[in-house]
PDB file of C-alpha atoms in Angstrom:
ATOM      1  CA  MET A   1       9.372  17.894  31.214  1.00  0.00           C
ATOM      2  CA  LYS A   2      10.148  14.268  30.389  1.00  0.00           C
ATOM      3  CA  ARG A   3      10.881  15.200  26.739  1.00  0.00           C
ATOM      4  CA  VAL A   4      13.328  17.914  27.873  1.00  0.00           C
ATOM      5  CA  ILE A   5      15.124  15.521  30.208  1.00  0.00           C
ATOM      6  CA  SER A   6      15.398  12.752  27.626  1.00  0.00           C
ATOM      7  CA  ARG A   7      16.516  15.223  24.933  1.00  0.00           C
ATOM      8  CA  ALA A   8      19.145  16.646  27.303  1.00  0.00           C
ATOM      9  CA  LEU A   9      20.297  13.127  28.126  1.00  0.00           C
ATOM     10  CA  VAL A  10      20.591  12.246  24.439  1.00  0.00           C
ATOM     11  CA  LEU A  11      22.408  15.509  23.724  1.00  0.00           C
ATOM     12  CA  GLY A  12      24.803  14.792  26.585  1.00  0.00           C
ATOM     13  CA  CYS A  13      25.523  11.309  25.269  1.00  0.00           C
ATOM     14  CA  LEU A  14      26.121  12.693  21.789  1.00  0.00           C
ATOM     15  CA  MET A  15      28.505  15.328  23.182  1.00  0.00           C
ATOM     16  CA  VAL A  16      30.462  12.641  25.033  1.00  0.00           C
ATOM     17  CA  LEU A  17      30.671  10.664  21.805  1.00  0.00           C
ATOM     18  CA  GLY A  18      31.816  13.791  19.985  1.00  0.00           C
ATOM     19  CA  LEU A  19      28.755  13.975  17.767  1.00  0.00           C
ATOM     20  CA  GLY A  20      27.172  17.120  19.166  1.00  0.00           C
ATOM     21  CA  ALA A  21      23.939  18.929  18.509  1.00  0.00           C
ATOM     22  CA  GLU A  22      24.227  18.601  14.728  1.00  0.00           C
ATOM     23  CA  ALA A  23      23.724  14.824  14.968  1.00  0.00           C
ATOM     24  CA  LEU A  24      20.700  15.350  17.208  1.00  0.00           C
ATOM     25  CA  ALA A  25      19.219  17.792  14.699  1.00  0.00           C
ATOM     26  CA  GLN A  26      19.755  15.245  11.906  1.00  0.00           C
ATOM     27  CA  THR A  27      18.060  12.564  14.017  1.00  0.00           C
ATOM     28  CA  ASP A  28      15.106  14.894  14.669  1.00  0.00           C
ATOM     29  CA  ALA A  29      14.868  15.733  10.958  1.00  0.00           C
ATOM     30  CA  LYS A  30      14.872  12.022  10.027  1.00  0.00           C
ATOM     31  CA  LYS A  31      12.140  11.308  12.567  1.00  0.00           C
ATOM     32  CA  LYS A  32      10.025  14.192  11.275  1.00  0.00           C
ATOM     33  CA  ALA A  33      10.494  12.982   7.688  1.00  0.00           C
ATOM     34  CA  ALA A  34       9.517   9.431   8.677  1.00  0.00           C
ATOM     35  CA  ASP A  35       6.447  10.715  10.546  1.00  0.00           C
ATOM     36  CA  ALA A  36       5.423  12.821   7.526  1.00  0.00           C
ATOM     37  CA  ALA A  37       5.852   9.841   5.179  1.00  0.00           C
ATOM     38  CA  GLU A  38       3.722   7.650   7.453  1.00  0.00           C
ATOM     39  CA  ALA A  39       0.996  10.326   7.620  1.00  0.00           C
ATOM     40  CA  LYS A  40       1.002  10.547   3.819  1.00  0.00           C
ATOM     41  CA  ILE A  41       0.623   6.765   3.544  1.00  0.00           C
ATOM     42  CA  ARG A  42      -2.312   6.815   5.992  1.00  0.00           C
ATOM     43  CA  ALA A  43      -3.990   9.602   4.004  1.00  0.00           C
ATOM     44  CA  GLU A  44      -3.497   7.693   0.738  1.00  0.00           C
ATOM     45  CA  GLU A  45      -5.076   4.622   2.275  1.00  0.00           C
ATOM     46  CA  GLU A  46      -8.186   6.456   3.471  1.00  0.00           C
ATOM     47  CA  VAL A  47     -11.304   5.026   1.873  1.00  0.00           C
ATOM     48  CA  SER A  48     -14.800   6.495   1.909  1.00  0.00           C
ATOM     49  CA  ASN A  49     -17.539   4.546   3.682  1.00  0.00           C
ATOM     50  CA  GLU A  50     -19.526   4.411   0.428  1.00  0.00           C
ATOM     51  CA  ILE A  51     -16.686   2.646  -1.370  1.00  0.00           C
ATOM     52  CA  LYS A  52     -16.088   0.307   1.580  1.00  0.00           C
ATOM     53  CA  GLY A  53     -19.749  -0.711   1.547  1.00  0.00           C
ATOM     54  CA  LYS A  54     -19.780  -1.372  -2.185  1.00  0.00           C
ATOM     55  CA  ILE A  55     -16.532  -3.350  -1.984  1.00  0.00           C
ATOM     56  CA  ASN A  56     -18.066  -5.455   0.796  1.00  0.00           C
ATOM     57  CA  THR A  57     -21.095  -6.047  -1.432  1.00  0.00           C
ATOM     58  CA  ALA A  58     -18.822  -7.104  -4.298  1.00  0.00           C
ATOM     59  CA  MET A  59     -16.890  -9.509  -2.061  1.00  0.00           C
ATOM     60  CA  SER A  60     -20.199 -11.052  -0.926  1.00  0.00           C
ATOM     61  CA  GLN A  61     -21.088 -11.498  -4.586  1.00  0.00           C
ATOM     62  CA  VAL A  62     -17.751 -13.257  -5.179  1.00  0.00           C
ATOM     63  CA  LYS A  63     -18.411 -15.613  -2.254  1.00  0.00           C
ATOM     64  CA  GLN A  64     -21.739 -16.493  -3.886  1.00  0.00           C
ATOM     65  CA  GLY A  65     -19.967 -17.158  -7.200  1.00  0.00           C
ATOM     66  CA  ASN A  66     -21.481 -14.071  -8.812  1.00  0.00           C
ATOM     67  CA  TYR A  67     -18.310 -12.716 -10.443  1.00  0.00           C
ATOM     68  CA  GLY A  68     -20.273 -10.697 -12.995  1.00  0.00           C
ATOM     69  CA  GLY A  69     -22.165  -8.928 -10.234  1.00  0.00           C
ATOM     70  CA  ALA A  70     -18.918  -8.145  -8.439  1.00  0.00           C
ATOM     71  CA  VAL A  71     -17.411  -6.714 -11.627  1.00  0.00           C
ATOM     72  CA  THR A  72     -20.508  -4.573 -12.201  1.00  0.00           C
ATOM     73  CA  THR A  73     -20.329  -3.324  -8.607  1.00  0.00           C
ATOM     74  CA  LEU A  74     -16.589  -2.527  -8.674  1.00  0.00           C
ATOM     75  CA  GLU A  75     -16.009  -1.068 -12.145  1.00  0.00           C
ATOM     76  CA  PRO A  76     -17.653   2.328 -11.491  1.00  0.00           C
ATOM     77  CA  LEU A  77     -15.623   2.767  -8.299  1.00  0.00           C
ATOM     78  CA  ILE A  78     -12.091   2.499  -9.687  1.00  0.00           C
ATOM     79  CA  GLU A  79     -11.919   6.148 -10.813  1.00  0.00           C
ATOM     80  CA  MET A  80     -13.188   7.547  -7.515  1.00  0.00           C
ATOM     81  CA  PRO A  81     -10.908   9.471  -5.167  1.00  0.00           C
ATOM     82  CA  LYS A  82     -10.465   8.198  -1.623  1.00  0.00           C
ATOM     83  CA  GLY A  83     -10.640   4.514  -2.379  1.00  0.00           C
ATOM     84  CA  GLY A  84     -10.639   3.964  -6.110  1.00  0.00           C
ATOM     85  CA  TYR A  85      -7.282   2.233  -5.698  1.00  0.00           C
ATOM     86  CA  LEU A  86      -8.938  -0.300  -3.379  1.00  0.00           C
ATOM     87  CA  ALA A  87     -11.764  -0.940  -5.844  1.00  0.00           C
ATOM     88  CA  ALA A  88      -9.204  -1.418  -8.653  1.00  0.00           C
ATOM     89  CA  TYR A  89      -7.281  -3.878  -6.485  1.00  0.00           C
ATOM     90  CA  ASN A  90     -10.411  -5.874  -5.619  1.00  0.00           C
ATOM     91  CA  LEU A  91     -11.516  -5.908  -9.244  1.00  0.00           C
ATOM     92  CA  GLY A  92      -8.036  -7.214 -10.055  1.00  0.00           C
ATOM     93  CA  VAL A  93      -8.556 -10.031  -7.553  1.00  0.00           C
ATOM     94  CA  VAL A  94     -11.876 -10.908  -9.202  1.00  0.00           C
ATOM     95  CA  ARG A  95     -10.294 -10.890 -12.666  1.00  0.00           C
ATOM     96  CA  GLN A  96      -7.426 -13.039 -11.387  1.00  0.00           C
ATOM     97  CA  MET A  97      -9.948 -15.524  -9.967  1.00  0.00           C
ATOM     98  CA  GLN A  98     -11.597 -15.601 -13.403  1.00  0.00           C
ATOM     99  CA  GLY A  99      -8.220 -16.401 -14.995  1.00  0.00           C
ATOM    100  CA  LYS A 100      -8.031 -13.034 -16.755  1.00  0.00           C
ATOM    101  CA  LEU A 101      -4.436 -12.411 -15.677  1.00  0.00           C
ATOM    102  CA  PRO A 102      -3.443  -9.580 -18.060  1.00  0.00           C
ATOM    103  CA  GLU A 103      -6.543  -7.628 -17.041  1.00  0.00           C
ATOM    104  CA  ALA A 104      -5.871  -8.371 -13.357  1.00  0.00           C
ATOM    105  CA  LEU A 105      -2.311  -7.074 -13.709  1.00  0.00           C
ATOM    106  CA  LYS A 106      -3.531  -3.844 -15.345  1.00  0.00           C
ATOM    107  CA  LEU A 107      -5.919  -3.322 -12.438  1.00  0.00           C
ATOM    108  CA  TYR A 108      -3.186  -3.932  -9.849  1.00  0.00           C
ATOM    109  CA  GLU A 109      -1.005  -1.422 -11.682  1.00  0.00           C
ATOM    110  CA  LYS A 110      -3.913   1.067 -11.757  1.00  0.00           C
ATOM    111  CA  SER A 111      -4.261   0.601  -8.002  1.00  0.00           C
ATOM    112  CA  LEU A 112      -0.537   1.242  -7.581  1.00  0.00           C
ATOM    113  CA  GLY A 113      -0.790   4.327  -9.797  1.00  0.00           C
ATOM    114  CA  ALA A 114      -3.217   5.827  -7.300  1.00  0.00           C
ATOM    115  CA  ASN A 115      -1.478   4.464  -4.190  1.00  0.00           C
ATOM    116  CA  PRO A 116       2.111   3.339  -4.901  1.00  0.00           C
ATOM    117  CA  ASN A 117       2.542   1.926  -1.389  1.00  0.00           C
ATOM    118  CA  PHE A 118      -0.519  -0.346  -1.357  1.00  0.00           C
ATOM    119  CA  SER A 119       1.113  -3.607  -0.266  1.00  0.00           C
ATOM    120  CA  PRO A 120      -1.542  -6.106  -1.459  1.00  0.00           C
ATOM    121  CA  ALA A 121      -1.397  -4.687  -5.002  1.00  0.00           C
ATOM    122  CA  LEU A 122       2.414  -4.725  -4.903  1.00  0.00           C
ATOM    123  CA  PHE A 123       2.360  -8.373  -3.842  1.00  0.00           C
ATOM    124  CA  ASN A 124      -0.203  -9.542  -6.409  1.00  0.00           C
ATOM    125  CA  ALA A 125       1.364  -7.592  -9.284  1.00  0.00           C
ATOM    126  CA  CYS A 126       4.728  -9.080  -8.357  1.00  0.00           C
ATOM    127  CA  LYS A 127       3.271 -12.608  -8.477  1.00  0.00           C
ATOM    128  CA  LEU A 128       1.688 -12.023 -11.885  1.00  0.00           C
ATOM    129  CA  HIS A 129       4.871 -10.535 -13.357  1.00  0.00           C
ATOM    130  CA  LEU A 130       6.821 -13.487 -12.021  1.00  0.00           C
ATOM    131  CA  ARG A 131       4.283 -15.934 -13.422  1.00  0.00           C
ATOM    132  CA  ALA A 132       4.613 -14.238 -16.833  1.00  0.00           C
ATOM    133  CA  GLY A 133       8.410 -14.533 -16.685  1.00  0.00           C
ATOM    134  CA  ARG A 134       9.026 -10.817 -16.238  1.00  0.00           C
ATOM    135  CA  THR A 135      11.559 -11.208 -13.453  1.00  0.00           C
ATOM    136  CA  SER A 136      12.913  -7.659 -13.637  1.00  0.00           C
ATOM    137  CA  GLN A 137       9.488  -6.112 -13.000  1.00  0.00           C
ATOM    138  CA  ALA A 138       8.753  -8.727 -10.345  1.00  0.00           C
ATOM    139  CA  LYS A 139      12.027  -7.945  -8.568  1.00  0.00           C
ATOM    140  CA  THR A 140      11.321  -4.201  -8.572  1.00  0.00           C
ATOM    141  CA  LEU A 141       7.884  -4.775  -7.027  1.00  0.00           C
ATOM    142  CA  ALA A 142       9.244  -7.334  -4.540  1.00  0.00           C
ATOM    143  CA  ASN A 143      11.856  -4.843  -3.338  1.00  0.00           C
ATOM    144  CA  LYS A 144       9.229  -2.142  -2.917  1.00  0.00           C
ATOM    145  CA  TYR A 145       6.992  -4.593  -1.050  1.00  0.00           C
ATOM    146  CA  ALA A 146       9.905  -5.541   1.228  1.00  0.00           C
ATOM    147  CA  GLU A 147      10.612  -1.866   1.961  1.00  0.00           C
ATOM    148  CA  ARG A 148       6.954  -1.278   2.774  1.00  0.00           C
ATOM    149  CA  ARG A 149       6.360  -4.460   4.771  1.00  0.00           C
ATOM    150  CA  PRO A 150       9.676  -5.797   6.139  1.00  0.00           C
ATOM    151  CA  GLN A 151       7.781  -7.647   8.887  1.00  0.00           C
ATOM    152  CA  ALA A 152       6.109  -9.800   6.208  1.00  0.00           C
ATOM    153  CA  LEU A 153       9.422 -11.323   5.124  1.00  0.00           C
TER     154      LEU A 153
END
């Protein structure tokens, strides 16, 4: 009942403003499109428990200074569905920590290929492009990051 009342109230306000039911339908369509986009992003970000566990193991290895062990743990995961993008991102972080920046950038881009809205990969790839003097690529990624995470700015 509350939804009907609020919808009627909004429709009444739109009528008074001369916008009518067409504007309300457009507003509803935009909301549905935004909800569908958000659901797609959540589905893309879903990660299997197996991959989460192995990524946690790899991050423990990094904390212990065992970069080789972390690489060995992460490499087989990057092609897996439901989380391979996260493994590629984390392997990129390890490679960046090792100073292997071109390899790190390729891994961030692989992560973005599987999940184009993954903000941490957008951010890190942007930094590496900027560091390499590729301002055009950095700007493109920065804009996408800003669209995805405006609250971070």
